[in-house]
Amino acid sequence: MARQSKAKSFQAPKGMNDVLPPAQKYWEKFFKVSKELALYYGFDGIDTPILESAELFKKGIGLNTDVVEHEMYTLKTKGGDFLALRPELTASVVRSYIENGFANQPQPVKIFHSGPVFRHEAAQAGRYREFHQADFDIIGETDPIVDAQVIQVIYATLTELGLKGLTVHINSIGDKNCWNKYRDELKLYYRNKINRLCKNCKKRFKENPLRMLDCKDEGCVAIKASAPNTVDYLDKACHDHFKSVLEFLDELNTPYSLDPYLVRGLDYYTRTVFEIIPEEATGSQTTLASGGRYDYLVAQLGGKPAPAVGGSIGVERVINEMRRQNVKVNALKPRARIFLAQLGDLAKKKSFRLFEEFRKNNIYASESFGRDSIKAQLRVADRLGADLALIIGQKEALDDTVIIKEMQSGVQEVVPLEKIIDEVKKRLKKIHPRTIASDN
Ligand SMILES: [Zn+2]
Ligand SMILES: [Zn+2]
């Protein structure tokens, strides 16, 4: 059999990305800030499986939504179960709330949840097939103050991350008591325009007219421009609820703008819906966070009826926006001020052990253990911006000593190995850290 000269090379699946080392600090920062704020606002963390019964999302998100109709990754297991890679987190949170008896705990239950979600969308800039969300949900409370608190914890997370110029776009789509009247008005408005609607909207007109407002098709967007507003058809209870949410936002001076056609792409929303968008942004990819109230979802998924509200942050979009706004994020690891260099086998072993000693003493050290030439190692030390090089040559290895070389001045001194930690601590206090190009 002929040998293949070259092995097959692989690529990550389309629309799915590696988070490479330069991006890691942004991810760390995102999760540090969002978790800290979740705790401050009283949210407990949970984690759920990436796979769930496909039925959960069909029931939860709605059959005629883009997400369920076109974008779910589904699979049949060997045991015959029909599962889906979760396309969002809320349905999973509610499933867990019901399954684990959260309803028996004091209400409301506040949950923070984050992780990857999957949608088989057409790949385009800013849209990925695997992306990450961080969700804040409050289940078991109707008071409009919790709508405002969900918006606030998300808004605060984004601003704590350093983002500027954010606006909360907000609307109320009412509840069961308002929908019939609005749906009739909407159908009346669209009736003589059906021919101009896209294929999907023709179907939506019959099955789920509200979804037409969510269509991205250019023709449909134009027709929408003079469609009736949801807020004009709210009953008193929904109207008062919405008014109250806005008053709480006013109380914190949270910048918001009323968006009468905002309905969100999922079926489970009631009353409040919102998106957070940076001012200068254009296009739908720039929505950094979104959410709303979902008062019927718990019952719809088989639980005892419980009102709820939640919102989710798109992690990749937020990180892209942090980079676009040039938000400064500290490196994950402080720069190592000392560098260990060695010559010969015995010295290498001693250096290897000394490296551990520094870690236990909370002193960051760097090394280039694979290199054997002292000159080459010192070049690395210089590039990394080390203040001190600790050199163990063949002689020092036998004598149990170390040469301390101050990189800036070139001055060096021989120190007993057993005193090296204290000596380094003393000198680092005295020397002013060097500045190198990579500090910015
Ligand atoms: Zn359409
Ligand atoms: Zn209502």
PDB file of C-alpha atoms in Angstrom, residues 64 183 186-187 190-191 194 197-212:
ATOM      1  CA  ASN A  64     -42.476  28.890  13.934  1.00  0.00           C
ATOM      2  CA  ARG A 183     -53.284  40.459  16.469  1.00  0.00           C
ATOM      3  CA  LEU A 186     -52.023  43.647  12.814  1.00  0.00           C
ATOM      4  CA  LYS A 187     -53.787  41.253  10.447  1.00  0.00           C
ATOM      5  CA  TYR A 190     -51.210  43.375   6.681  1.00  0.00           C
ATOM      6  CA  ARG A 191     -54.232  41.905   4.887  1.00  0.00           C
ATOM      7  CA  ILE A 194     -49.675  39.898   1.882  1.00  0.00           C
ATOM      8  CA  LEU A 197     -44.412  39.840   2.122  1.00  0.00           C
ATOM      9  CA  CYS A 198     -41.617  37.268   2.007  1.00  0.00           C
ATOM     10  CA  LYS A 199     -42.436  33.546   1.934  1.00  0.00           C
ATOM     11  CA  ASN A 200     -41.892  33.133   5.674  1.00  0.00           C
ATOM     12  CA  CYS A 201     -44.113  36.047   6.566  1.00  0.00           C
ATOM     13  CA  LYS A 202     -46.941  34.713   4.383  1.00  0.00           C
ATOM     14  CA  LYS A 203     -46.858  31.664   6.628  1.00  0.00           C
ATOM     15  CA  ARG A 204     -46.459  33.770   9.784  1.00  0.00           C
ATOM     16  CA  PHE A 205     -49.480  35.859   8.803  1.00  0.00           C
ATOM     17  CA  LYS A 206     -51.618  32.760   9.304  1.00  0.00           C
ATOM     18  CA  GLU A 207     -49.794  31.067  12.171  1.00  0.00           C
ATOM     19  CA  ASN A 208     -48.068  33.734  14.257  1.00  0.00           C
ATOM     20  CA  PRO A 209     -48.592  37.304  12.996  1.00  0.00           C
ATOM     21  CA  LEU A 210     -46.424  38.950  15.679  1.00  0.00           C
ATOM     22  CA  ARG A 211     -43.378  37.178  14.199  1.00  0.00           C
ATOM     23  CA  MET A 212     -43.775  39.299  11.022  1.00  0.00           C
TER      24      MET A 212
END
